[in-house]
Coordinates of C-alpha atoms in Angstrom, one line a residue:
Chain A
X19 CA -57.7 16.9 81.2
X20 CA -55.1 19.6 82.2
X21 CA -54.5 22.1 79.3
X22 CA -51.1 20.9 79.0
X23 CA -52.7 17.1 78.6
X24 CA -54.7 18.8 75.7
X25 CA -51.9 20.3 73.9
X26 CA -49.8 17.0 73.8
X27 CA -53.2 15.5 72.4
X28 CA -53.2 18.0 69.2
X29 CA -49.7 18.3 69.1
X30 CA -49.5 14.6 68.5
X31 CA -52.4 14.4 66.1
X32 CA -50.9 17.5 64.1
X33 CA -47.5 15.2 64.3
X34 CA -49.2 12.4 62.8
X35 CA -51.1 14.1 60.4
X36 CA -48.2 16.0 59.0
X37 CA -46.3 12.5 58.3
X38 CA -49.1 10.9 56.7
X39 CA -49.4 14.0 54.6
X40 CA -45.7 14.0 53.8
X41 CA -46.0 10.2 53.0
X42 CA -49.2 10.4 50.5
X43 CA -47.6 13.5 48.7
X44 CA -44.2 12.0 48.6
X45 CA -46.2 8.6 47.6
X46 CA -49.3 8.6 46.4
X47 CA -50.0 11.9 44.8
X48 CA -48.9 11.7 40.7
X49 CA -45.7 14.0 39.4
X50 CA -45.5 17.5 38.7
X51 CA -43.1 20.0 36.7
X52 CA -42.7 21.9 39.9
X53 CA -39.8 19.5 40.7
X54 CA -38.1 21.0 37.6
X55 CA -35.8 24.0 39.3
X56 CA -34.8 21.7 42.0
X57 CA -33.8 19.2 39.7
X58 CA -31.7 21.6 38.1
X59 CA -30.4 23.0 41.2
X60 CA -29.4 19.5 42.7
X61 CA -27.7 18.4 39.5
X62 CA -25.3 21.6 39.6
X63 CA -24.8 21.5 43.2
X64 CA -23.7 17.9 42.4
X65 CA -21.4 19.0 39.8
X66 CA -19.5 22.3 41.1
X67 CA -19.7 21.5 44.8
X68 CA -17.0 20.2 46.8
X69 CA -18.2 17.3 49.2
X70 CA -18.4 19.2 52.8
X71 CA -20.7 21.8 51.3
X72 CA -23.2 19.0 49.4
X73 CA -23.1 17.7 52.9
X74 CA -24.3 20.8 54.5
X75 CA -26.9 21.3 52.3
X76 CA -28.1 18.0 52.7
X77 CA -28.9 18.5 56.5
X78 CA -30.6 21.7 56.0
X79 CA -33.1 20.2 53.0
X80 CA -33.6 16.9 54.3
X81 CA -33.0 16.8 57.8
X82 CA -33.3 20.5 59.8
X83 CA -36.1 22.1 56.9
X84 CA -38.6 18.7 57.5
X85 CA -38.1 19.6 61.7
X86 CA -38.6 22.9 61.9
X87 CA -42.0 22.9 59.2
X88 CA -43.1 19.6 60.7
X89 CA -43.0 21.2 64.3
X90 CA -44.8 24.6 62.5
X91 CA -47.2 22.3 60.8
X92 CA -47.9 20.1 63.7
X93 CA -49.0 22.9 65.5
X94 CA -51.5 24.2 62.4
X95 CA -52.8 20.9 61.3
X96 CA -56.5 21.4 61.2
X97 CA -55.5 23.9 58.0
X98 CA -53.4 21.2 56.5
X99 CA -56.1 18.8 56.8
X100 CA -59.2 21.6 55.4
X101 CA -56.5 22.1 52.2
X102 CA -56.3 18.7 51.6
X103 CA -59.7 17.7 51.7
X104 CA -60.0 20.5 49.5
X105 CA -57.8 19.2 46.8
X106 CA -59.4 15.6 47.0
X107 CA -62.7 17.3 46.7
X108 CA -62.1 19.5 44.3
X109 CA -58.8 18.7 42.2
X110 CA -57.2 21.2 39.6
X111 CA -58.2 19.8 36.7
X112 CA -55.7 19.8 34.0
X113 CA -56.2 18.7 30.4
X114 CA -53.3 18.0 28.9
X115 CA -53.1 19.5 25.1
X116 CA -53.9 16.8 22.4
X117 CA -50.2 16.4 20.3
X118 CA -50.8 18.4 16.9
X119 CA -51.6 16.5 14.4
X120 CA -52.3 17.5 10.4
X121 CA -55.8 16.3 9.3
X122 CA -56.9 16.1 5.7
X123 CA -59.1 19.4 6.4
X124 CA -55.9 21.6 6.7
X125 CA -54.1 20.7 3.2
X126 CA -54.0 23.6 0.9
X127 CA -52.2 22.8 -1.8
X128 CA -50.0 20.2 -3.6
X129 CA -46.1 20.9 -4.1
X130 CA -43.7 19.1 -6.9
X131 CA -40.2 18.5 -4.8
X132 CA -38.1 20.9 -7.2
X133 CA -41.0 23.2 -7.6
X134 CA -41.1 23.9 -3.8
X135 CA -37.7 23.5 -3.4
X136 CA -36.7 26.1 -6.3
X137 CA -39.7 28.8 -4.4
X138 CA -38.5 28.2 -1.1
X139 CA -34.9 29.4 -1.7
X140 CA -34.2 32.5 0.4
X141 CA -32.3 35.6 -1.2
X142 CA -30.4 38.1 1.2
X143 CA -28.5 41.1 0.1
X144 CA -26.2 40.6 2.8
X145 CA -25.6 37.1 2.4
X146 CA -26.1 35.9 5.6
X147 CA -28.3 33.3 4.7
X148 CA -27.3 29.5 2.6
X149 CA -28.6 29.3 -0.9
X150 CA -30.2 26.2 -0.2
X151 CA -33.9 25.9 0.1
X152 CA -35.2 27.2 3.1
X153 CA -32.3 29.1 4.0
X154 CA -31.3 28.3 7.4
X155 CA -33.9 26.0 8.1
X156 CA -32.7 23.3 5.4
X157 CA -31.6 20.9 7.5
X158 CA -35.2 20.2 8.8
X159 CA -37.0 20.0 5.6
X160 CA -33.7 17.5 4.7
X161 CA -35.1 15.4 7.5
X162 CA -38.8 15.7 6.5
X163 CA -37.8 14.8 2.8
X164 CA -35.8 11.6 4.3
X165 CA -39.8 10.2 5.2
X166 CA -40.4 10.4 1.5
X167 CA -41.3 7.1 -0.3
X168 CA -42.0 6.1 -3.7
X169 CA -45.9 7.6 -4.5
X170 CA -46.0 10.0 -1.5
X171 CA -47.0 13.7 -2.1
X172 CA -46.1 16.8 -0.5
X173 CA -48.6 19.3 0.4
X174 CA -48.4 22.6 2.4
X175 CA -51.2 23.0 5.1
X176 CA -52.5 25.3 7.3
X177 CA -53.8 24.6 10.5
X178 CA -55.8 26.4 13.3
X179 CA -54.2 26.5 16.8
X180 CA -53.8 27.9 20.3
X181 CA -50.8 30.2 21.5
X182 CA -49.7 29.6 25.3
X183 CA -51.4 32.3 26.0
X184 CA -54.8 31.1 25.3
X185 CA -55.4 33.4 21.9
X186 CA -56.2 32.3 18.5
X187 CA -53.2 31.3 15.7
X188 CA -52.7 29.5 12.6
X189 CA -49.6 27.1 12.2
X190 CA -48.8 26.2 9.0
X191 CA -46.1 24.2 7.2
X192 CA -45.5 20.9 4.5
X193 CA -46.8 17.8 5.5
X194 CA -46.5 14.0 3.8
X195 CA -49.2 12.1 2.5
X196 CA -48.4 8.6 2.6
X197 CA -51.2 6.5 0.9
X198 CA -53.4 9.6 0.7
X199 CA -53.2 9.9 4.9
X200 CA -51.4 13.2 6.0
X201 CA -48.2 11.7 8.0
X202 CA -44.8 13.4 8.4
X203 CA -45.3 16.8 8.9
X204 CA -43.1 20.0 10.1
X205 CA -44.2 23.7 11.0
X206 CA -42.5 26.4 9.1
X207 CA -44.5 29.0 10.1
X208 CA -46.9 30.2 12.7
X209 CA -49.0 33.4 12.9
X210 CA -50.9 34.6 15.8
X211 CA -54.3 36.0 14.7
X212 CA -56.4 39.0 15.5
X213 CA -60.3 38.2 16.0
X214 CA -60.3 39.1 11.8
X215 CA -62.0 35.8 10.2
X216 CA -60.9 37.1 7.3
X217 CA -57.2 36.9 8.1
X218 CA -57.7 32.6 9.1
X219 CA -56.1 30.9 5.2
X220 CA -58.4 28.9 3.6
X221 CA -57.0 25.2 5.1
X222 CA -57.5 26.1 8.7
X223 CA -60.8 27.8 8.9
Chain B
X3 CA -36.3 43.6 22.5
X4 CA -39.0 41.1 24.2
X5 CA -39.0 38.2 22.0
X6 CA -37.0 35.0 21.6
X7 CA -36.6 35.0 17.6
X8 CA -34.1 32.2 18.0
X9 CA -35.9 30.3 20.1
X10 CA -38.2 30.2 16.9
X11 CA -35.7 29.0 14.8
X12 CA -34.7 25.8 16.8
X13 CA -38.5 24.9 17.2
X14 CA -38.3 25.3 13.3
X15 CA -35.5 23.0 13.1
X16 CA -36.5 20.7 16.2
X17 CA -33.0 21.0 17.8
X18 CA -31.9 23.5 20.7
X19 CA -28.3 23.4 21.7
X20 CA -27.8 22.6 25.4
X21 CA -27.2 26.1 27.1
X22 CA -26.2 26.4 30.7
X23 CA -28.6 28.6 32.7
X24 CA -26.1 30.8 34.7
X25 CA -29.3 32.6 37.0
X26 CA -32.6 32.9 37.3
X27 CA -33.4 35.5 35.2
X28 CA -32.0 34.3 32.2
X29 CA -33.4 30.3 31.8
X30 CA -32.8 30.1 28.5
X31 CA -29.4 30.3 28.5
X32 CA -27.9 32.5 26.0
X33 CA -28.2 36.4 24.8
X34 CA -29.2 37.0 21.3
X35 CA -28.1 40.8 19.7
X36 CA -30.0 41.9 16.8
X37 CA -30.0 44.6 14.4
X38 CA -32.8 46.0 11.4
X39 CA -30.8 46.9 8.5
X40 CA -32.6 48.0 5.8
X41 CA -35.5 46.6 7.1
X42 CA -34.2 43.0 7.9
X43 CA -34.0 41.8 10.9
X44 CA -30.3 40.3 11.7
X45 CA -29.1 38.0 14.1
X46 CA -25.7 39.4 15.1
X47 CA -24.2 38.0 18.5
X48 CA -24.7 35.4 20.8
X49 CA -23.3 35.0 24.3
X50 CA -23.6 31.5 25.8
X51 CA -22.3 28.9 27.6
X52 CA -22.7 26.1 26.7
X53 CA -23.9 23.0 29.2
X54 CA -20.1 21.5 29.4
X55 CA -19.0 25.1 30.0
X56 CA -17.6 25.6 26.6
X57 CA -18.4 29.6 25.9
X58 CA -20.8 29.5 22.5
X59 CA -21.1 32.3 20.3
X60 CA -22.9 33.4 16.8
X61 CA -20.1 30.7 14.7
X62 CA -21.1 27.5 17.3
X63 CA -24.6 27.6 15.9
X64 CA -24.2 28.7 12.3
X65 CA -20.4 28.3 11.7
X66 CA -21.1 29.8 8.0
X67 CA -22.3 32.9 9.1
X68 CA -19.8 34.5 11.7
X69 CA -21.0 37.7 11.5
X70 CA -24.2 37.9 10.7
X71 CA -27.7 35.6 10.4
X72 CA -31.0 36.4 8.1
X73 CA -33.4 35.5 11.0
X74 CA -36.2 34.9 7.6
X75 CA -37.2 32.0 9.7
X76 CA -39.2 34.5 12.3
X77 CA -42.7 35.8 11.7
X78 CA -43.6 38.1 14.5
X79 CA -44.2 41.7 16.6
X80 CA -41.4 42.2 18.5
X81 CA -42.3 44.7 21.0
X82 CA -39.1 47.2 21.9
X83 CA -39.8 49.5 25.6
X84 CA -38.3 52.9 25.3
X85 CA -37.9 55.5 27.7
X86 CA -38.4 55.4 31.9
X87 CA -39.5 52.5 33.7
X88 CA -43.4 53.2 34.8
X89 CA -43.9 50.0 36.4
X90 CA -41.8 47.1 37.3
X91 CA -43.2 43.7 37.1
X92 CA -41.0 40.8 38.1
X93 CA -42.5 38.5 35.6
X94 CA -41.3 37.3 31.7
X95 CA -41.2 41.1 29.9
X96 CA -44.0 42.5 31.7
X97 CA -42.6 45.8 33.0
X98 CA -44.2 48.6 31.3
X99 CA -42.0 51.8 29.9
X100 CA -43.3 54.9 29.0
X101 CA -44.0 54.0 25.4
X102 CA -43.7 50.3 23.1
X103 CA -42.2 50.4 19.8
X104 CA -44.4 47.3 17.7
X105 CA -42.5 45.9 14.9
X106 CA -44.3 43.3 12.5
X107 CA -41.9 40.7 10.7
X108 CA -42.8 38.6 8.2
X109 CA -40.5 36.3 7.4
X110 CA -37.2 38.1 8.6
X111 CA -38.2 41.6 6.7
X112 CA -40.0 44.4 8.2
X113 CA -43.7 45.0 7.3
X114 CA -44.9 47.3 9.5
X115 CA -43.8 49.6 12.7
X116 CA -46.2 51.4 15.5
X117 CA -45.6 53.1 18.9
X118 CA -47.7 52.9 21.8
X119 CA -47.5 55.8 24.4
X120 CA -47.8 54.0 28.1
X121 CA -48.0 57.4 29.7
X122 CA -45.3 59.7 31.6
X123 CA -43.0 58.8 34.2
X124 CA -42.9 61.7 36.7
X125 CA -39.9 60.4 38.5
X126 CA -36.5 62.0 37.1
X127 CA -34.8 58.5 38.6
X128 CA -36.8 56.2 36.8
X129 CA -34.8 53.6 34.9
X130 CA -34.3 53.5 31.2
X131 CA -33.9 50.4 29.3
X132 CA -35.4 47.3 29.9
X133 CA -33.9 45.3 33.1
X134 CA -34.2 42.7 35.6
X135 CA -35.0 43.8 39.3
X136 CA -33.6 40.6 41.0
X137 CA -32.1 37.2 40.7
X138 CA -30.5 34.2 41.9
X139 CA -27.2 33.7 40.4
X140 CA -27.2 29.4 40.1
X141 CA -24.3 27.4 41.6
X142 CA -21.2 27.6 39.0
X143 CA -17.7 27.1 40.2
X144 CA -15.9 29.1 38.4
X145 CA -16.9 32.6 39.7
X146 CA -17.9 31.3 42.8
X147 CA -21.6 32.6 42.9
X148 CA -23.9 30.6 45.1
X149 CA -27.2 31.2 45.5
X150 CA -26.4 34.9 45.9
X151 CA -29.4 37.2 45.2
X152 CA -27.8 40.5 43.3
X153 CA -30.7 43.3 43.0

């Protein structure tokens, strides 16, 4: 086998290799938020640009980008292959967050509609806020008041929770109980905590 | 300031308004202006546009309240860099300045205020006020950026 022989061999296998890989990502592998700014990008492009440059665009992402990293890739396979195995061996794993939900263990207290309602107003010298209850944020304790049936109560809770950022926090808010079972809820407030037990309120230690 | 208090406000209420992202360095869409006064923290300007290319201001989201917001919805620090850029990070509001003003908010009014010293810059060039090193302007047709990368 001549050396040129051998490197038609591996370029061949590398240009397999890379389509199958193309194929099983394209494919096979499950969806990702890192299609998000492309998404947004494509959408715009769709909207502002006239048709000649969509066009263009479209043979440099889809047609000339796939040649020139197939022929790169082709030529590096054995590295494509090692990462993939890698990520079939070993996959990120990620756990997806459990929605919040209020559990009897986070209610603190009980609340009468016009009692809450007539504590919750919010008083600004300026006057930049609605004298409504809630202030600004009415309109979303309207719509949590609009799950209210005849012999639910309303209790405030408090809640232990995780910031993005991996630290400790405590959201807190109103929350229905329908037949005794916390339902409805909505967040009013939520504080990030310093490693203080003392600072966690009594429904979400 | 590095913090989004509006962004808390429409998680409170559970409805954003569709901004348009103009570039990369501003994904949320719109720039808030805030003032303390008398130790209440204001919402007092907005600059957006909004996703049908409408311009939005303070009025489009609270058309009561013109001029000025209570922002009693945000419980927070909101961190404030002052003086000279020490070191640029290209990341969220990660660049460090030579010192951090802290302020603690509880429910729109001022509880509490500290400053952190970061050090000295000993470059008489270095920046002031907090700023963006780089990004991509996304495709919009009326002032014909595209793609450009402005530094």
């Amino acid at each position: 086998m001549t050396w040129q022989e051998f490197f038609l061999a591996y370029y061949a296998i590398g240009l397999v290799t890379w389509i199958v890989l193309v194929a099983h990502t394209r494919f096979a592998a499950s969806p990702d938020s890192s299609g998000d700014l492309g998404e947004i990008i494509e959408k715009r492009r769709r909207r502002f640009y006239p048709k000649w440059k969509l066009r263009l665009y479209y043979v440099l992402e889809k047609i000339l980008g796939p040649a020139i990293g197939g022929m790169i890739a082709s030529l590096v396979w054995p590295f494509l292959v090692c990462w993939k195995l890698k990520l079939i061996c070993f996959p990120e794993t990620k756990t997806k967050k459990k929605p919040f939900a209020v559990e009897r263990g986070h209610l603190v207290e009980r609340h009468g509609i016009e009692e809450l309602e007539a504590r919750e107003r919010v008083v600004d010298p300026m006057g930049a806020v609605p004298d409504v209850p809630f202030g600004h944020l009415n309109v979303a304790w309207e719509r949590l008041k609009q799950d209210l049936v005849e012999g639910d109560e309303v209790w405030s809770f408090s809640a232990p929770c995780e910031t993005w950022r991996g630290t400790k926090g405590v959201e807190s808010g109103y929350v229905i109980l329908h037949n005794g079972e916390p339902g409805a809820f909505w967040v009013t407030d939520f504080r990030e905590l310093e490693d203080d037990p003392a600072q966690v309120p009594a429904g979400a230690r | 300031m590095c913090d989004q208090p509006l962004a808390t406000y429409f998680a409170r209420t559970g409805s954003r308004p569709k901004f348009d992202a103009s570039c990369t360095a501003l994904w949320r869409g719109y720039v808030g202006s805030w003032e303390i006064l008398s130790d209440r923290l204001y919402l007092v300007g907005l600059e957006a546009t909004m996703e049908d290319g409408t311009p939005a201001n303070l009025a489009t989201l609270f058309p009561a309240y013109p001029e000025r917001v209570f922002a009693h919805w945000y419980y927070g620090e909101i961190r404030v860099p002052q003086g000279k850029l020490l070191k640029y990070v290209h990341q969220g509001y990660n660049s460090i300045y030579e010192e951090d003003l802290f302020i603690l908010v509880e429910k729109g009014v001022v509880v509490r205020t500290h400053v952190r010293q970061n050090g000295a810059s000993d470059s008489p060039d270095a920046p002031e006020g907090y700023a963006v090193g780089g990004w991509t302007f996304l495709p919009r047709e009326k002032d014909g950026t595209d793609g450009q990368v402005t530094k």
